[in-house]
Tab-separated table of N, CA and C in Angstrom:
chain	number	residue	atom	x	y	z
E	17	MET	N	0.829	-1.174	0.000
E	17	MET	CA	0.000	0.000	0.000
E	17	MET	C	0.881	1.249	0.000
E	18	ILE	N	0.458	2.250	-0.728
E	18	ILE	CA	1.204	3.503	-0.802
E	18	ILE	C	0.911	4.348	0.436
E	19	ASP	N	1.962	4.800	1.086
E	19	ASP	CA	1.830	5.707	2.221
E	19	ASP	C	1.969	7.134	1.691
E	20	HIS	N	0.838	7.797	1.495
E	20	HIS	CA	0.844	9.154	0.933
E	20	HIS	C	1.513	10.166	1.852
E	21	ASN	N	1.658	9.812	3.110
E	21	ASN	CA	2.341	10.681	4.075
E	21	ASN	C	3.643	10.057	4.543
E	22	GLY	N	4.239	9.224	3.674
E	22	GLY	CA	5.480	8.535	4.022
E	22	GLY	C	6.584	9.506	4.414
E	23	PRO	N	7.593	8.998	5.089
E	23	PRO	CA	8.673	9.862	5.574
E	23	PRO	C	9.528	10.424	4.435
E	24	HIS	N	10.201	11.499	4.758
E	24	HIS	CA	11.182	12.112	3.857
E	24	HIS	C	12.567	11.928	4.465
E	25	TYR	N	13.518	11.631	3.598
E	25	TYR	CA	14.914	11.533	3.988
E	25	TYR	C	15.714	12.416	3.033
E	26	TYR	N	16.965	12.632	3.365
E	26	TYR	CA	17.810	13.545	2.587
E	26	TYR	C	19.049	12.777	2.150
E	27	VAL	N	19.163	12.609	0.836
E	27	VAL	CA	20.224	11.800	0.257
E	27	VAL	C	21.346	12.728	-0.197
E	28	VAL	N	22.532	12.464	0.314
E	28	VAL	CA	23.712	13.249	-0.045
E	28	VAL	C	24.592	12.368	-0.931
E	29	PHE	N	24.678	12.749	-2.203
E	29	PHE	CA	25.562	12.050	-3.138
E	29	PHE	C	26.935	12.703	-3.029
E	30	GLN	N	27.969	11.886	-2.816
E	30	GLN	CA	29.337	12.378	-2.647
E	30	GLN	C	30.176	11.912	-3.827
E	31	THR	N	30.770	12.871	-4.514
E	31	THR	CA	31.641	12.576	-5.644
E	31	THR	C	32.987	13.265	-5.421
E	32	PRO	N	34.022	12.829	-6.127
E	32	PRO	CA	35.336	13.447	-5.929
E	32	PRO	C	35.291	14.965	-6.132
E	33	GLY	N	35.880	15.676	-5.192
E	33	GLY	CA	35.946	17.129	-5.244
E	33	GLY	C	37.295	17.612	-5.744
E	34	PRO	N	37.525	18.916	-5.672
E	34	PRO	CA	38.772	19.484	-6.200
E	34	PRO	C	40.036	19.036	-5.466
E	35	SER	N	39.905	18.580	-4.217
E	35	SER	CA	41.079	18.108	-3.464
E	35	SER	C	41.321	16.607	-3.620
E	36	TRP	N	40.467	15.941	-4.379
E	36	TRP	CA	40.601	14.496	-4.599
E	36	TRP	C	41.925	14.199	-5.287
E	37	VAL	N	42.639	13.187	-4.828
E	37	VAL	CA	43.923	12.799	-5.414
E	37	VAL	C	43.660	11.652	-6.392
E	38	GLU	N	43.727	11.954	-7.671
E	38	GLU	CA	43.498	10.934	-8.701
E	38	GLU	C	44.488	9.784	-8.532
E	39	GLY	N	44.018	8.578	-8.731
E	39	GLY	CA	44.864	7.397	-8.629
E	39	GLY	C	45.017	6.875	-7.211
E	40	THR	N	44.390	7.559	-6.240
E	40	THR	CA	44.441	7.126	-4.849
E	40	THR	C	43.073	6.564	-4.477
E	41	ALA	N	43.065	5.390	-3.857
E	41	ALA	CA	41.804	4.747	-3.475
E	41	ALA	C	40.999	5.639	-2.539
E	42	TYR	N	39.674	5.488	-2.617
E	42	TYR	CA	38.743	6.280	-1.810
E	42	TYR	C	39.142	6.268	-0.336
E	43	ASN	N	39.371	5.075	0.209
E	43	ASN	CA	39.678	4.959	1.635
E	43	ASN	C	41.119	5.340	1.977
E	44	GLU	N	41.904	5.755	0.989
E	44	GLU	CA	43.278	6.216	1.237
E	44	GLU	C	43.441	7.702	0.940
E	45	GLN	N	42.348	8.371	0.614
E	45	GLN	CA	42.396	9.804	0.322
E	45	GLN	C	42.747	10.592	1.583
E	46	PRO	N	43.520	11.689	1.446
E	46	PRO	CA	43.797	12.545	2.603
E	46	PRO	C	42.481	13.077	3.181
E	47	GLY	N	42.306	12.942	4.478
E	47	GLY	CA	41.098	13.425	5.134
E	47	GLY	C	39.937	12.446	5.108
E	48	PHE	N	40.135	11.270	4.531
E	48	PHE	CA	39.053	10.291	4.442
E	48	PHE	C	38.515	9.919	5.821
E	49	MET	N	39.405	9.709	6.784
E	49	MET	CA	38.956	9.295	8.117
E	49	MET	C	38.185	10.415	8.827
E	50	ASP	N	38.458	11.675	8.493
E	50	ASP	CA	37.659	12.772	9.054
E	50	ASP	C	36.210	12.635	8.589
E	51	HIS	N	36.031	12.301	7.320
E	51	HIS	CA	34.707	12.062	6.755
E	51	HIS	C	34.055	10.864	7.456
E	52	VAL	N	34.778	9.757	7.587
E	52	VAL	CA	34.241	8.547	8.219
E	52	VAL	C	33.847	8.825	9.667
E	53	ASN	N	34.695	9.514	10.400
E	53	ASN	CA	34.401	9.815	11.806
E	53	ASN	C	33.172	10.716	11.945
E	54	TYR	N	33.007	11.665	11.037
E	54	TYR	CA	31.840	12.549	11.042
E	54	TYR	C	30.566	11.736	10.826
E	55	VAL	N	30.564	10.903	9.799
E	55	VAL	CA	29.384	10.085	9.508
E	55	VAL	C	29.118	9.124	10.669
E	56	SER	N	30.161	8.568	11.251
E	56	SER	CA	30.015	7.650	12.379
E	56	SER	C	29.357	8.346	13.575
E	57	ARG	N	29.783	9.568	13.871
E	57	ARG	CA	29.176	10.330	14.983
E	57	ARG	C	27.692	10.570	14.720
E	58	LEU	N	27.360	10.969	13.489
E	58	LEU	CA	25.958	11.216	13.154
E	58	LEU	C	25.146	9.925	13.187
E	59	HIS	N	25.762	8.821	12.789
E	59	HIS	CA	25.093	7.518	12.872
E	59	HIS	C	24.753	7.204	14.331
E	60	ASP	N	25.706	7.438	15.231
E	60	ASP	CA	25.484	7.182	16.653
E	60	ASP	C	24.366	8.064	17.214
E	61	GLN	N	24.147	9.232	16.602
E	61	GLN	CA	23.084	10.155	17.032
E	61	GLN	C	21.739	9.824	16.387
E	62	GLY	N	21.704	8.805	15.537
E	62	GLY	CA	20.461	8.417	14.886
E	62	GLY	C	20.118	9.223	13.653
E	63	LYS	N	21.074	9.978	13.109
E	63	LYS	CA	20.830	10.832	11.940
E	63	LYS	C	21.099	10.122	10.611
E	64	VAL	N	21.858	9.031	10.632
E	64	VAL	CA	22.243	8.332	9.398
E	64	VAL	C	21.417	7.054	9.252
E	65	ILE	N	20.738	6.929	8.120
E	65	ILE	CA	19.971	5.730	7.804
E	65	ILE	C	20.878	4.718	7.102
E	66	LEU	N	21.568	5.162	6.072
E	66	LEU	CA	22.521	4.347	5.303
E	66	LEU	C	23.659	5.245	4.853
E	67	SER	N	24.840	4.681	4.744
E	67	SER	CA	25.967	5.440	4.211
E	67	SER	C	27.027	4.469	3.731
E	68	GLY	N	27.684	4.811	2.635
E	68	GLY	CA	28.782	3.988	2.166
E	68	GLY	C	29.225	4.375	0.771
E	69	PRO	N	30.349	3.797	0.358
E	69	PRO	CA	30.884	4.079	-0.965
E	69	PRO	C	30.216	3.211	-2.031
E	70	PHE	N	30.267	3.683	-3.253
E	70	PHE	CA	29.862	2.858	-4.389
E	70	PHE	C	30.981	1.855	-4.648
E	71	MET	N	30.612	0.720	-5.208
E	71	MET	CA	31.571	-0.366	-5.415
E	71	MET	C	31.684	-0.734	-6.891
E	72	LYS	N	32.922	-0.963	-7.341
E	72	LYS	CA	33.156	-1.552	-8.667
E	72	LYS	C	32.958	-3.059	-8.573
E	73	GLU	N	33.439	-3.631	-7.466
E	73	GLU	CA	33.296	-5.070	-7.203
E	73	GLU	C	32.953	-5.241	-5.729
E	74	GLU	N	32.016	-6.129	-5.451
E	74	GLU	CA	31.592	-6.391	-4.076
E	74	GLU	C	32.744	-6.908	-3.230
E	75	GLY	N	32.569	-6.808	-1.905
E	75	GLY	CA	33.562	-7.368	-0.997
E	75	GLY	C	34.001	-6.429	0.102
E	76	GLY	N	33.262	-5.350	0.325
E	76	GLY	CA	33.677	-4.400	1.357
E	76	GLY	C	35.054	-3.841	1.039
E	77	LEU	N	35.880	-3.672	2.055
E	77	LEU	CA	37.223	-3.135	1.809
E	77	LEU	C	38.104	-4.100	1.033
E	78	SER	N	37.698	-5.360	0.939
E	78	SER	CA	38.432	-6.328	0.118
E	78	SER	C	37.998	-6.249	-1.345
E	79	GLY	N	36.867	-5.589	-1.611
E	79	GLY	CA	36.393	-5.408	-2.980
E	79	GLY	C	37.082	-4.221	-3.624
E	80	LYS	N	36.514	-3.738	-4.712
E	80	LYS	CA	37.076	-2.564	-5.383
E	80	LYS	C	36.102	-1.410	-5.213
E	81	LEU	N	36.591	-0.363	-4.559
E	81	LEU	CA	35.776	0.816	-4.305
E	81	LEU	C	35.684	1.687	-5.552
E	82	GLU	N	34.519	2.237	-5.770
E	82	GLU	CA	34.281	3.251	-6.802
E	82	GLU	C	34.611	4.600	-6.180
E	83	ASN	N	34.829	5.606	-6.967
E	83	ASN	CA	35.020	6.952	-6.439
E	83	ASN	C	33.657	7.549	-6.120
E	84	GLY	N	33.409	7.816	-4.846
E	84	GLY	CA	32.164	8.431	-4.434
E	84	GLY	C	31.265	7.477	-3.678
E	85	GLY	N	30.191	8.025	-3.137
E	85	GLY	CA	29.247	7.242	-2.365
E	85	GLY	C	28.040	8.090	-2.023
E	86	PHE	N	27.306	7.669	-1.004
E	86	PHE	CA	26.151	8.448	-0.597
E	86	PHE	C	25.844	8.211	0.874
E	87	THR	N	25.092	9.147	1.441
E	87	THR	CA	24.591	9.031	2.802
E	87	THR	C	23.127	9.438	2.782
E	88	ILE	N	22.290	8.667	3.469
E	88	ILE	CA	20.891	9.037	3.637
E	88	ILE	C	20.719	9.495	5.079
E	89	PHE	N	20.330	10.759	5.223
E	89	PHE	CA	20.134	11.347	6.540
E	89	PHE	C	18.668	11.390	6.924
E	90	LYS	N	18.415	11.192	8.209
E	90	LYS	CA	17.120	11.462	8.803
E	90	LYS	C	17.241	12.861	9.393
E	91	ALA	N	16.485	13.796	8.845
E	91	ALA	CA	16.569	15.184	9.283
E	91	ALA	C	15.160	15.770	9.329
E	92	MET	N	15.016	16.898	9.988
E	92	MET	CA	13.699	17.530	10.128
E	92	MET	C	13.201	18.114	8.815
E	93	ASN	N	14.147	18.562	7.975
E	93	ASN	CA	13.774	19.207	6.716
E	93	ASN	C	15.008	19.298	5.821
E	94	LEU	N	14.807	19.824	4.608
E	94	LEU	CA	15.913	19.937	3.654
E	94	LEU	C	17.027	20.828	4.188
E	95	GLU	N	16.684	21.857	4.917
E	95	GLU	CA	17.715	22.745	5.472
E	95	GLU	C	18.660	21.971	6.388
E	96	GLU	N	18.106	21.166	7.289
E	96	GLU	CA	18.959	20.384	8.181
E	96	GLU	C	19.715	19.306	7.398
E	97	GLY	N	19.054	18.657	6.446
E	97	GLY	CA	19.718	17.657	5.625
E	97	GLY	C	20.895	18.245	4.862
E	98	THR	N	20.695	19.448	4.340
E	98	THR	CA	21.767	20.144	3.618
E	98	THR	C	22.913	20.483	4.559
E	99	ARG	N	22.581	20.962	5.740
E	99	ARG	CA	23.629	21.296	6.715
E	99	ARG	C	24.432	20.055	7.087
E	100	LEU	N	23.737	18.939	7.330
E	100	LEU	CA	24.445	17.703	7.680
E	100	LEU	C	25.380	17.266	6.548
E	101	GLY	N	24.933	17.420	5.312
E	101	GLY	CA	25.760	17.036	4.168
E	101	GLY	C	26.946	17.954	3.938
E	102	THR	N	26.732	19.248	4.105
E	102	THR	CA	27.803	20.207	3.804
E	102	THR	C	28.750	20.447	4.977
E	103	ASP	N	28.335	20.084	6.204
E	103	ASP	CA	29.243	20.200	7.354
E	103	ASP	C	30.255	19.059	7.409
E	104	ASP	N	30.091	18.066	6.574
E	104	ASP	CA	31.023	16.936	6.500
E	104	ASP	C	32.419	17.486	6.219
E	105	PRO	N	33.424	17.120	7.034
E	105	PRO	CA	34.787	17.598	6.777
E	105	PRO	C	35.281	17.260	5.371
E	106	GLY	N	34.808	16.146	4.812
E	106	GLY	CA	35.190	15.799	3.443
E	106	GLY	C	34.682	16.827	2.444
E	107	ALA	N	33.495	17.344	2.662
E	107	ALA	CA	32.942	18.379	1.786
E	107	ALA	C	33.625	19.720	2.047
E	108	ARG	N	33.821	20.055	3.312
E	108	ARG	CA	34.441	21.348	3.647
E	108	ARG	C	35.878	21.442	3.141
E	109	SER	N	36.594	20.305	3.111
E	109	SER	CA	37.996	20.318	2.670
E	109	SER	C	38.137	20.279	1.147
E	110	GLY	N	37.028	20.011	0.452
E	110	GLY	CA	37.103	19.884	-1.002
E	110	GLY	C	37.398	18.467	-1.466
E	111	LEU	N	37.544	17.529	-0.525
E	111	LEU	CA	37.745	16.140	-0.921
E	111	LEU	C	36.513	15.633	-1.679
E	112	LEU	N	35.333	16.035	-1.195
E	112	LEU	CA	34.083	15.563	-1.784
E	112	LEU	C	33.204	16.725	-2.225
E	113	ASN	N	32.633	16.589	-3.400
E	113	ASN	CA	31.516	17.437	-3.806
E	113	ASN	C	30.265	16.749	-3.283
E	114	VAL	N	29.266	17.520	-2.889
E	114	VAL	CA	28.024	16.921	-2.422
E	114	VAL	C	26.846	17.499	-3.193
E	115	GLU	N	25.890	16.628	-3.452
E	115	GLU	CA	24.614	17.019	-4.038
E	115	GLU	C	23.543	16.412	-3.142
E	116	ILE	N	22.616	17.241	-2.673
E	116	ILE	CA	21.608	16.797	-1.722
E	116	ILE	C	20.240	16.784	-2.394
E	117	LYS	N	19.529	15.670	-2.223
E	117	LYS	CA	18.188	15.529	-2.774
E	117	LYS	C	17.259	15.007	-1.688
E	118	THR	N	16.003	15.440	-1.774
E	118	THR	CA	14.976	14.948	-0.866
E	118	THR	C	14.379	13.649	-1.434
E	119	LEU	N	14.243	12.656	-0.589
E	119	LEU	CA	13.659	11.378	-0.970
E	119	LEU	C	12.372	11.187	-0.172
E	120	TRP	N	11.248	11.045	-0.862
E	120	TRP	CA	9.980	10.697	-0.235
E	120	TRP	C	9.830	9.193	-0.328
E	121	VAL	N	9.440	8.549	0.767
E	121	VAL	CA	9.364	7.090	0.803
E	121	VAL	C	7.911	6.639	0.984
E	122	PRO	N	7.192	6.461	-0.129
E	122	PRO	CA	5.815	6.001	-0.037
E	122	PRO	C	5.709	4.488	0.191
E	123	PHE	N	6.780	3.756	-0.072
E	123	PHE	CA	6.820	2.307	0.142
E	123	PHE	C	7.894	2.024	1.190
E	124	HIS	N	7.462	1.571	2.363
E	124	HIS	CA	8.426	1.272	3.432
E	124	HIS	C	7.874	0.195	4.338
C-alpha cells in the first residue's frame, strides 16, 4: 500500500571534489577518516539511515571501491539535511563534492 504521508529523507551524493587525489583509493584519500568519523558520529546520534561508498566489485574493503558514495540522513527538513551534508569535513575540505536531494518514501 502507498503511504501518501510517508517519511522524507535527505540523500547526499558524494563525488570526488577538487582536493581528490586521482589514482588514490577512496579509503586512502587525505582526510578520508575525518569524513568517516563525522558520519560515524551522526550515525550514533540516529541521523544516518545508510551510508557507504559505491563499489566496482563487491567485498567491502576487500572489494574494489568506486570513487564516491552516498549518505541518507534522517533530518527535520531539507535545510537540516543540507547542513548535515555540507558540514562533512570531506565536503568542507574539497575532498568531496556533495549534491543533496529529498527522498519521499511512499513504500516502506
